[in-house]
Amino acid sequence: MDPESRASKCYLSPINLDDADEFTELRRQRLICGWESDHQTLESWKSKRDLKKLFWITVPDLGPGLRAGHISLDKSSALLEPGFLRKNEIELSLSSFFILPEYRALRLGKHAVMLLEKLATTEPYGSPCCRYLTLTALSKKYFYDEEWRGMWDRVGMQMPSFSIQEWYERLGYVSWKEEPLYEERTMDGEKIVLWEAFMKKDLWGL
Ligand SMILES: CC(C)(COP(=O)(O)OP(=O)(O)OC[C@H]1O[C@@H](n2cnc3c(N)ncnc32)[C@H](O)[C@@H]1OP(=O)(O)O)[C@@H](O)C(=O)NCCC(=O)NCCS
C-alpha cells in the first residue's frame, strides 16, 4: 500500500491517562521525544484534561491499534496577540506533537495535523467558533543562518534533515513573530533559550 493511502486511514483516538498502560506508553513516547517527559508533567496533564486533549495517532494498517505517536489540542495557550480575535472567534493550539522515529516520513504527521484541524472546529473536542489553530515551532534560522546553525553543535545534537517551521508552512501555517521560548543546556552546561516561530492557520478559510 502506498504511504498516502495508508496515512489517510490513520485516526486520532483520545488518550486516557487514568489507564496505566496508556500512561506508560505516553511516558515512553515522551522520553524518546525528550520534551515534557517527566512523570510530574504527565500527572499534571490528568488534571488539565478540559484544557489539553491528548490523542493517539493510530494507524490500523501498521498493526492492530498501533500508536505511531500523539498530538494535543489545547485550549489555554493564547498565542495570538490580545485583540486579534473578533467577537465569537476563538483560538485553539496544537502541541505535544510527536511521531515515533520508526514511523516518520510516511505522511502520518501531515494527516494527524489535518485530522486535528477538523477536530478543532467540531464539538465535542473543538468548537465551530475556532477560527485559528496556532502553534510554535523551532525557528528556521537554526537551519539557514550560518551563525544560528552553530546551536546544534553547542547542544550536542545533529541538525535534523528539515526545518519544522517549513514543514508547517507547507501545511498552510503562517508565522507572525519569533520569540526566545524554550530553555536548553549546551554541552558546557550553559543555559540558552531557543527561538520559536509563532504560527497560525485560518481554519475558516479551508
Ligand atoms: C515533525 C514530525 C511530526 C513529522 O511527521 P512525519 O510523519 O515524519 O511527517 P510526514 O511524513 O507527514 O511529512 C510530510 C512531508 O514532510 C517532509 N518530510 C518528512 N520527513 C522528512 C525528512 N526526514 N526529510 C525531509 N523531508 C521530510 C516531506 O517533504 C513530506 O512531504 P512528502 O510526503 O510530500 O514528501 C515528526 O518528524 C516528528 O515527530 N518529529 C519530532 C518531534 C517534532 O518535531 N514535533 C513537532 C514539534 S513543533
Coordinates of C-alpha atoms and ligand atoms in Angstrom, one line a residue:
M1 CA 0.0 0.0 0.0
D2 CA 1.4 3.4 -0.9
P3 CA 2.1 5.8 2.1
E4 CA -0.6 8.3 1.2
S5 CA -3.4 5.6 1.3
R6 CA -2.0 4.1 4.5
A7 CA -1.7 7.5 6.2
S8 CA -5.2 8.6 5.1
K9 CA -6.5 5.7 7.2
C10 CA -4.9 7.0 10.4
Y11 CA -7.2 8.3 13.1
L12 CA -7.0 10.2 16.4
S13 CA -8.2 8.4 19.5
P14 CA -8.4 10.2 22.9
I15 CA -5.7 9.2 25.4
N16 CA -6.9 8.0 28.8
L17 CA -4.2 8.9 31.2
D18 CA -6.0 7.1 34.0
D19 CA -5.3 3.9 32.2
A20 CA -2.0 2.6 33.4
D21 CA -1.0 1.1 30.1
E22 CA -1.8 4.3 28.2
F23 CA 0.1 6.4 30.8
T24 CA 3.1 4.1 30.5
E25 CA 3.1 4.2 26.6
L26 CA 2.7 8.0 26.6
R27 CA 5.6 8.3 29.1
R28 CA 7.7 6.0 26.8
Q29 CA 7.0 8.2 23.8
R30 CA 7.7 11.4 25.7
L31 CA 11.0 10.0 26.9
I32 CA 12.0 9.3 23.3
C33 CA 10.8 12.8 22.3
G34 CA 12.8 14.4 25.1
W35 CA 10.4 17.3 25.7
E36 CA 7.9 17.4 28.6
S37 CA 8.8 13.9 29.5
D38 CA 8.9 13.9 33.3
H39 CA 6.4 11.9 35.3
Q40 CA 5.1 15.0 37.1
T41 CA 4.3 16.8 33.8
L42 CA 2.2 13.8 32.6
E43 CA 0.5 13.6 36.0
S44 CA -0.4 17.3 35.7
W45 CA -2.0 16.7 32.3
K46 CA -4.5 14.4 34.1
S47 CA -6.0 17.4 35.9
K48 CA -5.8 19.6 32.8
R49 CA -7.9 17.3 30.7
D50 CA -10.5 20.0 29.9
L51 CA -7.7 22.3 28.6
K52 CA -5.4 19.8 27.0
K53 CA -6.9 17.0 24.9
L54 CA -4.4 14.4 24.1
F55 CA -4.8 11.9 21.2
W56 CA -3.0 8.8 19.9
I57 CA -2.2 8.9 16.2
T58 CA -3.4 5.4 15.5
V59 CA -2.6 3.6 12.2
P60 CA -4.6 0.4 11.6
D61 CA -2.5 -0.7 8.6
L62 CA 0.8 -0.8 10.5
G63 CA -0.5 -3.1 13.3
P64 CA -3.7 -3.6 15.3
G65 CA -4.3 -0.3 17.2
L66 CA -0.8 0.8 16.6
R67 CA 0.0 4.1 18.3
A68 CA 2.5 5.7 16.0
G69 CA 2.6 8.9 18.0
H70 CA 0.5 11.5 19.8
I71 CA -0.8 15.1 19.5
S72 CA -2.7 17.5 21.7
L73 CA -5.4 20.1 21.1
D74 CA -5.0 22.9 23.8
K75 CA -7.5 25.5 24.9
S76 CA -5.3 27.7 27.1
S77 CA -2.2 28.6 25.0
A78 CA -3.4 32.1 23.9
L79 CA -0.6 32.6 21.5
L80 CA -2.4 35.3 19.4
E81 CA -2.0 39.0 20.3
P82 CA -4.7 40.4 22.6
G83 CA -7.4 41.9 20.4
F84 CA -6.6 39.9 17.3
L85 CA -9.7 37.7 17.5
R86 CA -13.1 39.1 16.6
K87 CA -16.3 38.5 18.6
N88 CA -17.3 34.9 18.5
E89 CA -13.9 33.7 17.4
I90 CA -11.6 31.5 19.4
E91 CA -8.1 30.1 19.1
L92 CA -7.1 26.5 19.8
S93 CA -3.5 25.3 19.8
L94 CA -1.6 22.3 18.5
S95 CA 1.1 21.0 20.9
S96 CA 2.9 17.9 22.2
F97 CA 3.1 16.5 18.7
F98 CA 5.3 13.5 18.1
I99 CA 5.7 10.6 15.6
L100 CA 7.9 7.7 16.8
P101 CA 11.1 7.8 14.7
E102 CA 10.4 4.4 13.1
Y103 CA 7.1 5.7 11.6
R104 CA 8.3 9.0 10.3
A105 CA 8.2 10.3 6.7
L106 CA 5.1 8.1 6.0
R107 CA 2.9 11.2 5.8
L108 CA 1.3 10.3 9.2
G109 CA 2.3 13.6 10.7
K110 CA 0.7 15.5 7.9
H111 CA -2.6 13.5 8.2
A112 CA -2.6 13.9 12.0
V113 CA -2.4 17.7 11.7
M114 CA -5.3 17.6 9.1
L115 CA -7.4 15.5 11.5
L116 CA -6.6 17.8 14.4
E117 CA -7.7 20.8 12.3
K118 CA -11.1 19.1 11.7
L119 CA -11.4 18.2 15.5
A120 CA -10.7 21.9 16.3
T121 CA -13.8 23.2 14.6
T122 CA -16.1 20.4 15.7
E123 CA -17.8 19.5 19.0
P124 CA -17.0 17.8 21.4
Y125 CA -13.2 18.5 21.4
G126 CA -13.3 21.7 19.5
S127 CA -15.9 24.3 18.5
P128 CA -17.3 25.9 15.3
C129 CA -16.1 29.2 16.9
C130 CA -12.5 28.0 16.5
R131 CA -11.1 30.2 13.7
Y132 CA -7.4 29.8 14.2
L133 CA -5.2 26.8 15.1
T134 CA -1.9 28.1 16.5
L135 CA 1.4 26.6 17.5
T136 CA 5.1 27.3 18.0
A137 CA 7.9 25.7 16.1
L138 CA 11.7 26.0 16.2
S139 CA 12.7 28.9 14.0
K140 CA 14.1 28.1 10.6
K141 CA 17.0 30.4 11.3
Y142 CA 18.7 27.4 13.0
F143 CA 18.8 25.8 9.6
Y144 CA 19.6 28.7 7.2
D145 CA 21.5 31.3 9.2
E146 CA 25.2 30.4 9.5
E147 CA 25.6 32.0 12.9
W148 CA 22.4 30.3 14.4
R149 CA 23.3 26.9 12.9
G150 CA 26.1 26.7 15.5
M151 CA 23.4 25.9 18.1
W152 CA 23.3 22.2 17.1
D153 CA 26.9 21.6 17.9
R154 CA 26.7 23.6 21.1
V155 CA 23.8 21.4 22.4
G156 CA 25.4 18.2 21.1
M157 CA 22.6 17.4 18.6
Q158 CA 22.7 16.6 14.9
M159 CA 20.8 19.2 12.8
P160 CA 17.6 17.5 11.6
S161 CA 17.2 17.0 7.8
F162 CA 14.3 19.5 7.5
S163 CA 13.1 22.6 9.3
I164 CA 9.9 22.0 11.3
Q165 CA 8.8 25.7 10.7
E166 CA 9.0 25.0 6.9
W167 CA 7.2 21.7 7.4
Y168 CA 4.2 23.6 8.9
E169 CA 4.4 26.2 6.2
R170 CA 3.8 23.5 3.6
L171 CA 0.6 22.7 5.5
G172 CA -0.6 26.3 5.3
Y173 CA 0.7 27.7 8.6
V174 CA 1.9 31.3 8.6
S175 CA 4.4 32.8 11.0
W176 CA 3.8 36.2 12.5
K177 CA 6.6 36.6 15.1
E178 CA 9.5 34.8 16.7
E179 CA 10.5 34.8 20.4
P180 CA 13.0 33.0 22.6
L181 CA 10.9 30.4 24.4
Y182 CA 12.5 27.1 25.4
E183 CA 15.5 26.6 27.6
E184 CA 18.2 24.2 26.5
R185 CA 21.6 23.3 28.1
T186 CA 24.7 23.4 25.9
M187 CA 27.4 20.7 26.3
D188 CA 29.3 23.2 28.6
G189 CA 26.3 23.5 30.8
E190 CA 25.4 27.0 29.7
K191 CA 21.7 27.8 29.6
I192 CA 20.4 29.1 26.2
V193 CA 16.9 29.9 25.1
L194 CA 15.7 28.7 21.7
W195 CA 13.7 30.9 19.4
E196 CA 10.4 29.7 18.3
A197 CA 8.2 30.9 15.4
F198 CA 4.6 31.6 16.3
M199 CA 2.4 30.2 13.6
K200 CA -1.3 30.2 12.8
K201 CA -3.7 28.8 10.3
D202 CA -7.1 30.2 9.5
L203 CA -9.5 27.2 9.7
W204 CA -12.4 29.2 8.3
G205 CA -10.5 29.7 5.1
L206 CA -10.2 25.9 4.4
Ligands
LIG1 C1 7.7 16.6 12.5 C2 7.0 15.3 12.5 C3 5.8 15.3 13.4 C4 6.7 15.0 11.1 O1 5.9 13.8 11.0 P1 6.1 12.8 9.8 O2 5.0 11.8 9.9 O3 7.5 12.2 9.8 O4 6.0 13.7 8.5 P2 5.2 13.4 7.2 O5 5.6 12.1 6.6 O6 3.8 13.6 7.3 O7 5.9 14.6 6.3 C5 5.3 15.1 5.2 C6 6.3 16.0 4.4 O8 7.4 16.5 5.2 C7 8.6 16.2 4.6 N1 9.5 15.4 5.4 C8 9.1 14.5 6.4 N2 10.1 13.9 6.9 C9 11.2 14.3 6.2 C10 12.6 14.1 6.3 N3 13.1 13.2 7.2 N4 13.4 14.8 5.5 C11 12.9 15.7 4.6 N5 11.6 16.0 4.5 C12 10.8 15.3 5.3 C13 8.4 15.6 3.3 O9 8.6 16.6 2.3 C14 7.0 15.2 3.3 O10 6.3 15.5 2.2 P3 6.1 14.5 1.0 O11 5.4 13.3 1.7 O12 5.2 15.2 0.1 O13 7.4 14.1 0.5 C15 8.0 14.2 13.0 O14 9.1 14.2 12.2 C16 8.3 14.3 14.5 O15 7.6 13.7 15.3 N6 9.5 15.0 14.8 C17 10.0 15.1 16.2 C18 9.0 16.0 17.1 C19 8.7 17.3 16.5 O16 9.5 18.0 15.8 N7 7.4 17.7 16.7 C20 6.9 19.0 16.3 C21 7.2 20.0 17.3 S1 6.5 21.6 16.8

